């Protein structure tokens, strides 16, 4: 059987050359970079079980079980996504965790009396439906040119900035020191450490700048009394998530309908993250690979309620970490997934990480999330804006995506299904960018220069024989032809054709 791009790699000896995401690093570096991924998303992955658990009126012990389950399932989902099995997993450096998209719906379900059992039942049914329709979602990848992906990636970064700001202020709006000068100073110190360490000429230090800055920032917090490790010894050291510990699932029609909408949003966001990380590391993301990633997302969400967790999706902040560190290996993220599994099985380790001040994470988050936005802007630089509507598509999509960020209550009085879809800036921008690209660049002939024949636009032609020499990912830069692995293609002598 002939190897394909998706199967070939450094270990297979296939036709395709090694992909950037298949790079193998030393074990120590792999786990150090993986731990950096865990730190960058730890606050986000424990936030959802905290919010839902409090809304459900759970005890502190049961909320702790929800958090452990979130870490455990997130780690398993990350391993599935990065390492992959047949038909499941995009095999890209993507961290999986509990999705924020379902928070409002889950809180509404538990508040209306359905309880966590109804939430779990709705997730199981909705994830099963999502698993079936994932390949259909993947087929629309051709409608994601740079004008769409750039708009969505930029919005991902911008929409995460309020998270970084909240972390920098302390994370807990009810705390007396929320937004205090001490918290802001701690965040600023961490940000300064990231910048200084990134500037160091040693590559290893630059790549670990986020992790080192968080460690050093935590030490500063200890010195000034802004963190407390005294509670690390409280509670069990080892605990395995018990299936259906908080009750067997129940199936409520209204809850299922609401969760189906959430799954559509999660599919949209995860596809955007797959495209974003593929763009950042410079690898191919075709419809088959996207379908495998979406199926892994839905399969993880389907299993999550068994262990007491919630829908899974790719974490956008970790896409930013890939861009900052330029560490493209999926095995690094898989190491992070293994660490998450251990944190879920060893609550004592989770309590150690939980002791890292939120303000420290906020300082690092400013760089992480800003880098995602910068990556989107870089993608938008590839877009042709002359004689078409692409500028309007970009402006409207990003503006639409910023509405729920600038005014969180904007959709408060709209139908619940509408608010569920558009309360996320990422899904708002994705829906608008796709719709406008279809309207202006596909459904209305003559409205965009992109739709006209190439010869009508440029007056240039390329022979079939020349095209046969090119492969997906080749590019022309500075008068040189660069292949998809960044290697310059040699020129043939005058009078000869290249092969």
Coordinates of C-alpha atoms in Angstrom, one line a residue:
X1 CA 0.0 0.0 0.0
X2 CA 1.4 3.4 -1.0
X3 CA 2.3 5.6 2.0
X4 CA 0.4 8.9 2.3
X5 CA 1.4 12.2 3.7
X6 CA -0.6 11.4 6.8
X7 CA 1.1 8.1 7.3
X8 CA 4.7 8.9 6.3
X9 CA 7.1 10.3 8.9
X10 CA 10.6 10.1 10.1
X11 CA 10.0 6.6 11.6
X12 CA 8.2 5.1 8.6
X13 CA 10.6 5.6 5.8
X14 CA 7.6 6.7 3.7
X15 CA 7.6 8.9 0.6
X16 CA 6.9 12.1 2.4
X17 CA 9.7 13.8 4.3
X18 CA 9.5 14.4 8.1
X19 CA 6.8 16.7 9.2
X20 CA 7.6 19.4 11.7
X21 CA 5.2 18.0 14.3
X22 CA 6.9 14.6 14.2
X23 CA 10.2 16.0 15.6
X24 CA 11.6 13.9 18.5
X25 CA 13.3 15.9 21.3
X26 CA 15.3 14.6 24.3
X27 CA 13.1 13.2 27.0
X28 CA 14.0 15.9 29.5
X29 CA 13.2 18.7 27.0
X30 CA 10.0 17.0 25.9
X31 CA 8.6 16.8 29.5
X32 CA 9.9 20.3 30.3
X33 CA 8.1 21.8 27.3
X34 CA 5.1 19.6 28.1
X35 CA 4.9 20.9 31.6
X36 CA 5.0 24.4 30.2
X37 CA 1.8 23.6 28.3
X38 CA 0.1 22.3 31.4
X39 CA 0.9 25.5 33.3
X40 CA -0.4 27.7 30.5
X41 CA -3.8 26.0 30.5
X42 CA -4.1 24.8 34.1
X43 CA -6.2 27.8 35.2
X44 CA -8.6 27.3 32.3
X45 CA -9.1 23.6 32.7
X46 CA -10.1 23.8 36.4
X47 CA -12.3 26.9 35.9
X48 CA -15.2 25.1 34.3
X49 CA -15.6 22.4 37.0
X50 CA -15.3 25.1 39.7
X51 CA -18.1 27.2 38.1
X52 CA -20.4 24.2 37.3
X53 CA -19.8 22.6 40.6
X54 CA -20.6 25.7 42.6
X55 CA -23.8 26.3 40.5
X56 CA -24.8 22.7 41.3
X57 CA -24.3 23.3 45.0
X58 CA -21.7 20.6 45.4
X59 CA -19.5 20.3 48.4
X60 CA -15.8 21.2 48.3
X61 CA -14.9 17.5 48.2
X62 CA -17.2 16.8 45.2
X63 CA -15.9 19.9 43.4
X64 CA -12.4 18.5 44.0
X65 CA -13.5 15.3 42.3
X66 CA -14.8 17.3 39.3
X67 CA -11.4 19.1 39.0
X68 CA -9.5 15.8 39.2
X69 CA -11.8 14.3 36.5
X70 CA -11.2 17.3 34.3
X71 CA -7.5 16.9 34.5
X72 CA -7.6 13.1 34.0
X73 CA -10.0 13.2 31.0
X74 CA -8.2 16.3 29.5
X75 CA -4.9 14.3 29.6
X76 CA -6.4 11.3 27.9
X77 CA -8.0 13.4 25.3
X78 CA -4.7 15.2 24.6
X79 CA -2.9 11.9 24.2
X80 CA -5.6 10.7 21.7
X81 CA -5.4 14.0 19.8
X82 CA -1.6 14.1 19.6
X83 CA -0.7 10.5 19.1
X84 CA -3.8 9.3 17.4
X85 CA -5.3 6.0 16.5
X86 CA -7.0 5.0 13.2
X87 CA -9.7 7.6 12.4
X88 CA -9.2 9.5 15.7
X89 CA -6.7 12.3 16.4
X90 CA -5.2 14.9 14.1
X91 CA -1.7 14.2 15.4
X92 CA -0.9 17.9 15.9
X93 CA 0.4 19.7 19.0
X94 CA -3.0 20.5 20.4
X95 CA -3.9 20.4 24.1
X96 CA -7.4 19.2 24.9
X97 CA -9.4 20.2 27.9
X98 CA -12.9 21.1 29.2
X99 CA -14.5 23.6 26.9
X100 CA -15.7 27.0 28.1
X101 CA -18.4 27.0 25.3
X102 CA -20.7 24.8 27.4
X103 CA -20.5 26.7 30.7
X104 CA -23.6 28.8 30.3
X105 CA -25.7 25.8 29.0
X106 CA -24.5 23.5 31.8
X107 CA -25.2 26.1 34.5
X108 CA -28.7 26.7 33.0
X109 CA -29.4 22.9 33.1
X110 CA -28.3 22.5 36.8
X111 CA -30.1 25.7 37.8
X112 CA -33.3 24.5 36.3
X113 CA -33.3 21.4 38.5
X114 CA -31.9 18.9 36.1
X115 CA -28.7 18.6 38.0
X116 CA -25.4 17.1 36.9
X117 CA -27.1 13.9 35.8
X118 CA -29.0 15.8 33.1
X119 CA -25.8 17.6 32.1
X120 CA -24.0 14.2 31.7
X121 CA -26.9 12.7 29.7
X122 CA -27.1 15.6 27.4
X123 CA -23.3 15.6 26.8
X124 CA -23.4 11.8 25.9
X125 CA -26.1 12.2 23.3
X126 CA -24.8 15.5 21.8
X127 CA -21.2 14.1 21.6
X128 CA -22.5 11.0 19.8
X129 CA -24.3 13.2 17.3
X130 CA -21.1 15.3 16.9
X131 CA -19.0 12.1 16.3
X132 CA -21.3 11.2 13.4
X133 CA -21.3 14.6 11.7
X134 CA -17.6 15.4 12.3
X135 CA -16.6 14.3 8.7
X136 CA -19.2 16.7 7.3
X137 CA -17.6 19.6 9.2
X138 CA -14.2 18.6 7.9
X139 CA -15.4 18.7 4.2
X140 CA -15.9 22.5 4.5
X141 CA -12.1 23.1 4.9
X142 CA -12.0 24.4 1.3
X143 CA -14.0 27.3 2.5
X144 CA -11.2 28.3 4.9
X145 CA -8.8 30.3 2.8
X146 CA -6.4 32.7 4.6
X147 CA -9.0 35.5 4.7
X148 CA -11.1 33.1 6.9
X149 CA -8.4 31.4 8.9
X150 CA -6.5 34.7 9.5
X151 CA -9.7 36.4 10.8
X152 CA -10.5 33.5 13.1
X153 CA -6.9 33.1 14.4
X154 CA -6.7 36.8 15.1
X155 CA -10.0 36.7 17.0
X156 CA -8.9 33.7 19.0
X157 CA -5.9 35.7 20.3
X158 CA -7.9 38.8 21.0
X159 CA -10.8 37.0 22.6
X160 CA -8.3 35.4 25.1
X161 CA -6.9 38.7 26.3
X162 CA -9.7 39.2 28.9
X163 CA -8.7 35.9 30.3
X164 CA -5.1 37.1 30.7
X165 CA -6.3 40.4 32.2
X166 CA -8.5 38.6 34.7
X167 CA -5.7 36.3 35.7
X168 CA -3.3 39.3 36.1
X169 CA -5.8 40.9 38.4
X170 CA -6.0 37.8 40.6
X171 CA -8.6 35.6 38.9
X172 CA -11.2 35.7 41.7
X173 CA -13.4 38.8 41.4
X174 CA -14.8 38.3 44.9
X175 CA -11.3 38.3 46.5
X176 CA -10.4 41.5 48.4
X177 CA -7.1 41.9 46.5
X178 CA -8.7 41.5 43.1
X179 CA -7.1 44.1 40.8
X180 CA -4.7 45.2 43.5
X181 CA -1.4 46.9 42.7
X182 CA 0.4 43.8 44.2
X183 CA -1.3 41.5 41.8
X184 CA -0.7 43.7 38.8
X185 CA 3.0 44.1 39.8
X186 CA 3.4 40.4 40.1
X187 CA 1.9 40.0 36.6
X188 CA 4.2 42.7 35.3
X189 CA 7.3 41.1 36.8
X190 CA 6.3 37.8 35.2
X191 CA 5.8 39.5 31.8
X192 CA 9.2 41.2 32.1
X193 CA 10.8 37.8 32.9
X194 CA 9.3 36.3 29.8
X195 CA 10.6 39.1 27.6
X196 CA 14.1 39.0 29.2
X197 CA 14.4 35.2 29.0
X198 CA 13.1 35.3 25.4
X199 CA 15.9 37.7 24.5
X200 CA 18.6 35.5 25.9
X201 CA 20.9 34.1 23.2
X202 CA 20.6 30.5 24.5
X203 CA 17.9 28.6 22.5
X204 CA 17.0 26.3 25.3
X205 CA 16.3 29.2 27.7
X206 CA 14.3 31.1 25.1
X207 CA 12.1 28.1 24.4
X208 CA 11.5 27.6 28.1
X209 CA 10.9 31.3 28.7
X210 CA 7.3 30.8 29.7
X211 CA 7.9 28.0 32.1
X212 CA 11.0 29.6 33.7
X213 CA 9.1 32.9 34.0
X214 CA 6.2 31.2 35.8
X215 CA 8.6 29.4 38.2
X216 CA 10.6 32.6 38.9
X217 CA 7.4 34.6 39.2
X218 CA 6.1 32.1 41.7
X219 CA 9.3 32.4 43.8
X220 CA 8.9 36.2 43.8
X221 CA 5.3 35.6 45.0
X222 CA 6.5 33.4 47.8
X223 CA 9.1 36.0 48.8
X224 CA 6.4 38.7 49.1
X225 CA 3.8 36.5 50.7
X226 CA 1.5 36.2 47.6
X227 CA 1.2 32.5 47.6
X228 CA 0.7 29.7 50.0
X229 CA 1.8 26.0 49.7
X230 CA 0.5 25.0 53.1
X231 CA -2.6 23.3 51.7
X232 CA -0.5 20.9 49.4
X233 CA -0.7 18.2 52.1
X234 CA -4.5 18.5 52.5
X235 CA -6.4 15.6 50.9
X236 CA -5.6 12.3 49.3
X237 CA -2.3 11.7 47.5
X238 CA -3.6 9.2 45.0
X239 CA -7.2 9.0 43.7
X240 CA -8.6 7.3 40.6
X241 CA -11.7 9.0 39.1
X242 CA -14.7 6.7 39.9
X243 CA -17.1 6.1 37.0
X244 CA -20.4 7.9 37.6
X245 CA -19.3 8.9 41.1
X246 CA -21.8 11.9 41.1
X247 CA -24.7 9.9 39.7
X248 CA -25.8 8.1 36.5
X249 CA -26.8 10.2 33.5
X250 CA -30.4 11.1 32.9
X251 CA -31.7 12.2 29.5
X252 CA -33.8 15.4 29.2
X253 CA -34.9 16.6 25.8
X254 CA -34.4 20.3 26.4
X255 CA -31.0 19.7 27.9
X256 CA -30.0 17.6 24.9
X257 CA -31.1 20.3 22.4
X258 CA -29.1 22.9 24.3
X259 CA -26.0 20.7 24.4
X260 CA -26.3 19.9 20.6
X261 CA -25.9 23.6 19.9
X262 CA -22.8 23.6 22.2
X263 CA -21.3 20.7 20.3
X264 CA -21.7 22.6 17.0
X265 CA -19.8 25.5 18.5
X266 CA -17.1 23.2 19.9
X267 CA -16.7 21.6 16.5
X268 CA -16.3 25.1 14.9
X269 CA -13.8 26.2 17.5
X270 CA -11.7 23.0 17.4
X271 CA -11.6 23.1 13.6
X272 CA -10.4 26.7 13.8
X273 CA -7.7 25.7 16.3
X274 CA -6.5 22.8 14.1
X275 CA -6.2 25.1 11.2
X276 CA -4.4 27.7 13.4
X277 CA -1.8 25.3 14.7
X278 CA -1.3 23.9 11.3
X279 CA -0.6 27.4 9.9
X280 CA 1.7 28.2 12.8
X281 CA 3.9 25.1 12.5
X282 CA 3.7 25.0 8.7
X283 CA 2.1 21.6 8.1
X284 CA -0.7 20.2 5.9
X285 CA -4.2 20.1 7.4
X286 CA -6.5 18.5 4.9
X287 CA -10.1 17.4 5.4
X288 CA -9.2 13.9 6.4
X289 CA -6.9 15.2 9.1
X290 CA -9.4 17.7 10.4
X291 CA -12.1 15.0 10.5
X292 CA -9.8 12.8 12.6
X293 CA -9.2 15.7 15.0
X294 CA -12.9 16.5 15.3
X295 CA -13.8 12.8 15.9
X296 CA -11.2 12.7 18.7
X297 CA -12.8 15.8 20.2
X298 CA -16.3 14.2 20.1
X299 CA -15.1 10.8 21.3
X300 CA -13.4 12.4 24.3
X301 CA -16.5 14.4 25.0
X302 CA -18.5 11.2 24.8
X303 CA -16.4 9.4 27.4
X304 CA -15.9 12.4 29.7
X305 CA -19.2 12.1 31.6
X306 CA -18.3 8.5 32.6
X307 CA -15.5 10.0 34.8
X308 CA -17.5 13.0 35.8
X309 CA -16.1 15.6 33.3
X310 CA -17.5 17.8 30.6
X311 CA -17.2 18.4 26.8
X312 CA -13.6 18.6 25.5
X313 CA -12.1 20.9 22.9
X314 CA -8.7 22.2 21.9
X315 CA -7.2 25.0 24.0
X316 CA -6.4 28.1 22.1
X317 CA -3.9 29.4 24.6
X318 CA -1.7 26.4 23.9
X319 CA -1.7 27.2 20.2
X320 CA -0.2 30.5 21.3
X321 CA 2.5 28.7 23.4
X322 CA 3.5 26.7 20.2
X323 CA 3.9 30.0 18.4
X324 CA 5.9 31.6 21.2
X325 CA 8.3 28.7 21.8
X326 CA 8.5 27.5 18.2
X327 CA 8.5 23.9 19.6
X328 CA 6.3 22.2 17.1
X329 CA 6.6 18.5 18.2
X330 CA 3.3 16.8 19.0
X331 CA 5.2 14.5 21.4
X332 CA 5.9 17.5 23.6
X333 CA 2.1 18.1 23.9
X334 CA 1.6 14.4 24.4
X335 CA 4.0 14.6 27.4
X336 CA 1.8 17.5 28.7
X337 CA -1.2 15.1 28.3
X338 CA 0.6 12.5 30.4
X339 CA 1.3 15.1 33.0
X340 CA -2.4 16.0 33.1
X341 CA -3.3 12.3 33.6
X342 CA -0.9 12.1 36.5
X343 CA -2.3 15.3 38.0
X344 CA -5.8 13.7 37.8
X345 CA -4.5 10.6 39.5
X346 CA -2.3 12.4 42.0
X347 CA -4.3 15.3 43.5
X348 CA -1.3 16.3 45.6
X349 CA 0.5 17.3 42.4
X350 CA -2.5 19.2 41.2
X351 CA -2.5 21.1 44.5
X352 CA 1.1 22.1 43.9
X353 CA 0.3 23.5 40.5
X354 CA -2.8 25.1 41.9
X355 CA -0.6 27.1 44.3
X356 CA 0.9 29.0 41.4
X357 CA -0.6 32.5 41.8
X358 CA -3.1 33.4 39.1
X359 CA -1.4 36.8 38.6
X360 CA 1.8 35.0 37.5
X361 CA -0.2 33.1 34.9
X362 CA -1.7 36.4 33.8
X363 CA 1.6 37.9 33.1
X364 CA 2.7 35.0 30.9
X365 CA -0.8 34.9 29.3
X366 CA -0.4 38.3 27.8
X367 CA 2.5 37.1 25.7
X368 CA 0.8 33.7 24.9
X369 CA -2.5 35.1 23.8
X370 CA -1.0 38.1 22.0
X371 CA 1.1 35.7 20.0
X372 CA -2.0 33.9 18.7
X373 CA -3.4 37.2 17.5
X374 CA 0.0 38.1 15.8
X375 CA -0.1 34.7 14.0
X376 CA -3.5 35.6 12.7
X377 CA -2.3 39.0 11.5
X378 CA 0.6 37.2 9.7
X379 CA -1.8 35.0 7.9
X380 CA -4.0 38.0 6.9
X381 CA -0.9 39.5 5.3
X382 CA -1.1 36.7 2.7
X383 CA -4.6 37.8 1.6
X384 CA -5.1 39.7 -1.7
X385 CA -7.2 42.9 -0.9
X386 CA -7.3 44.5 -4.3
X387 CA -10.5 44.4 -6.4
X388 CA -12.4 42.2 -4.0
X389 CA -14.4 42.2 -0.7
X390 CA -11.7 40.6 1.4
X391 CA -11.1 43.7 3.5
X392 CA -14.8 43.9 4.3
X393 CA -14.8 40.2 5.2
X394 CA -11.8 40.6 7.6
X395 CA -13.2 43.8 9.2
X396 CA -16.7 42.5 9.7
X397 CA -15.6 39.1 11.0
X398 CA -13.1 40.4 13.6
X399 CA -15.6 43.1 14.6
X400 CA -18.4 40.6 15.0
X401 CA -16.1 38.4 17.0
X402 CA -15.2 41.3 19.4
X403 CA -18.8 42.0 20.2
X404 CA -19.2 39.4 23.0
X405 CA -15.8 40.3 24.3
X406 CA -16.5 44.0 24.5
X407 CA -20.2 43.6 25.6
X408 CA -20.7 40.2 27.3
X409 CA -24.4 40.9 27.8
X410 CA -25.0 41.8 24.1
X411 CA -27.0 38.7 23.3
X412 CA -28.7 38.6 26.7
X413 CA -32.2 39.1 25.3
X414 CA -31.9 37.0 22.2
X415 CA -33.2 33.4 22.0
X416 CA -31.1 31.0 24.1
X417 CA -29.9 29.0 21.0
X418 CA -28.7 32.2 19.3
X419 CA -26.9 33.4 22.4
X420 CA -25.2 29.9 22.8
X421 CA -23.8 30.1 19.4
X422 CA -22.6 33.7 19.4
X423 CA -21.6 34.3 23.0
X424 CA -18.2 33.0 22.0
X425 CA -16.1 35.5 20.0
X426 CA -14.3 32.7 18.3
X427 CA -17.5 31.0 17.0
X428 CA -18.9 34.4 16.1
X429 CA -15.9 35.3 14.0
X430 CA -15.8 31.8 12.4
X431 CA -19.5 31.9 11.4
X432 CA -19.3 35.4 10.0
X433 CA -16.0 34.8 8.1
X434 CA -17.3 31.6 6.5
X435 CA -20.6 33.2 5.6
X436 CA -19.1 36.3 4.1
X437 CA -16.5 34.3 2.2
X438 CA -19.2 32.2 0.7
X439 CA -21.3 35.2 -0.2
X440 CA -18.6 37.3 -1.8
X441 CA -16.1 34.8 -3.1
X442 CA -18.2 31.8 -4.0
X443 CA -21.9 32.4 -4.4
X444 CA -21.8 35.7 -6.4
X445 CA -19.8 35.3 -9.7
X446 CA -17.8 38.3 -10.6
X447 CA -17.9 39.8 -7.1
X448 CA -14.3 38.8 -6.3
X449 CA -11.2 38.7 -8.2
X450 CA -10.5 35.3 -6.6
X451 CA -13.3 33.8 -8.7
X452 CA -11.9 34.9 -12.0
X453 CA -9.7 32.6 -14.1
X454 CA -6.0 33.0 -13.2
X455 CA -5.1 34.2 -16.7
X456 CA -7.8 36.9 -16.6
X457 CA -6.3 38.2 -13.3
X458 CA -2.6 38.1 -13.9
X459 CA -2.1 37.4 -17.6
X460 CA 0.3 34.6 -16.6
X461 CA 0.2 30.9 -17.2
X462 CA 2.0 27.9 -15.7
X463 CA 2.6 24.8 -17.7
X464 CA 1.3 21.4 -16.4
X465 CA 4.9 20.1 -16.4
X466 CA 6.0 22.9 -14.0
X467 CA 3.0 22.2 -11.7
X468 CA 4.0 18.5 -11.5
X469 CA 7.2 19.6 -9.9
X470 CA 5.4 21.3 -7.0
X471 CA 3.9 19.7 -3.9
X472 CA 1.5 21.0 -1.3
X473 CA 3.2 23.6 0.9
X474 CA 5.8 24.8 -1.6
X475 CA 6.2 28.6 -1.6
X476 CA 8.1 31.4 -3.4
X477 CA 10.1 33.8 -1.2
X478 CA 12.7 36.4 -2.2
X479 CA 13.3 34.9 -5.6
X480 CA 13.8 31.4 -4.3
X481 CA 11.5 28.4 -4.4
X482 CA 11.2 26.9 -0.9
X483 CA 9.7 23.5 -0.3
X484 CA 7.2 22.7 2.5
X485 CA 10.1 21.7 4.9
X486 CA 11.8 25.1 4.4
X487 CA 14.6 23.8 2.1
X488 CA 15.4 25.7 -1.1
X489 CA 14.7 23.9 -4.3
X490 CA 17.7 23.9 -6.6
X491 CA 17.4 25.6 -10.0
X492 CA 18.0 23.6 -13.2
X493 CA 20.7 24.8 -15.6
X494 CA 19.6 27.1 -18.4
X495 CA 17.7 25.3 -21.1
X496 CA 16.7 22.4 -18.9
X497 CA 13.4 21.7 -17.1
X498 CA 13.3 21.0 -13.4
X499 CA 11.9 17.8 -11.9

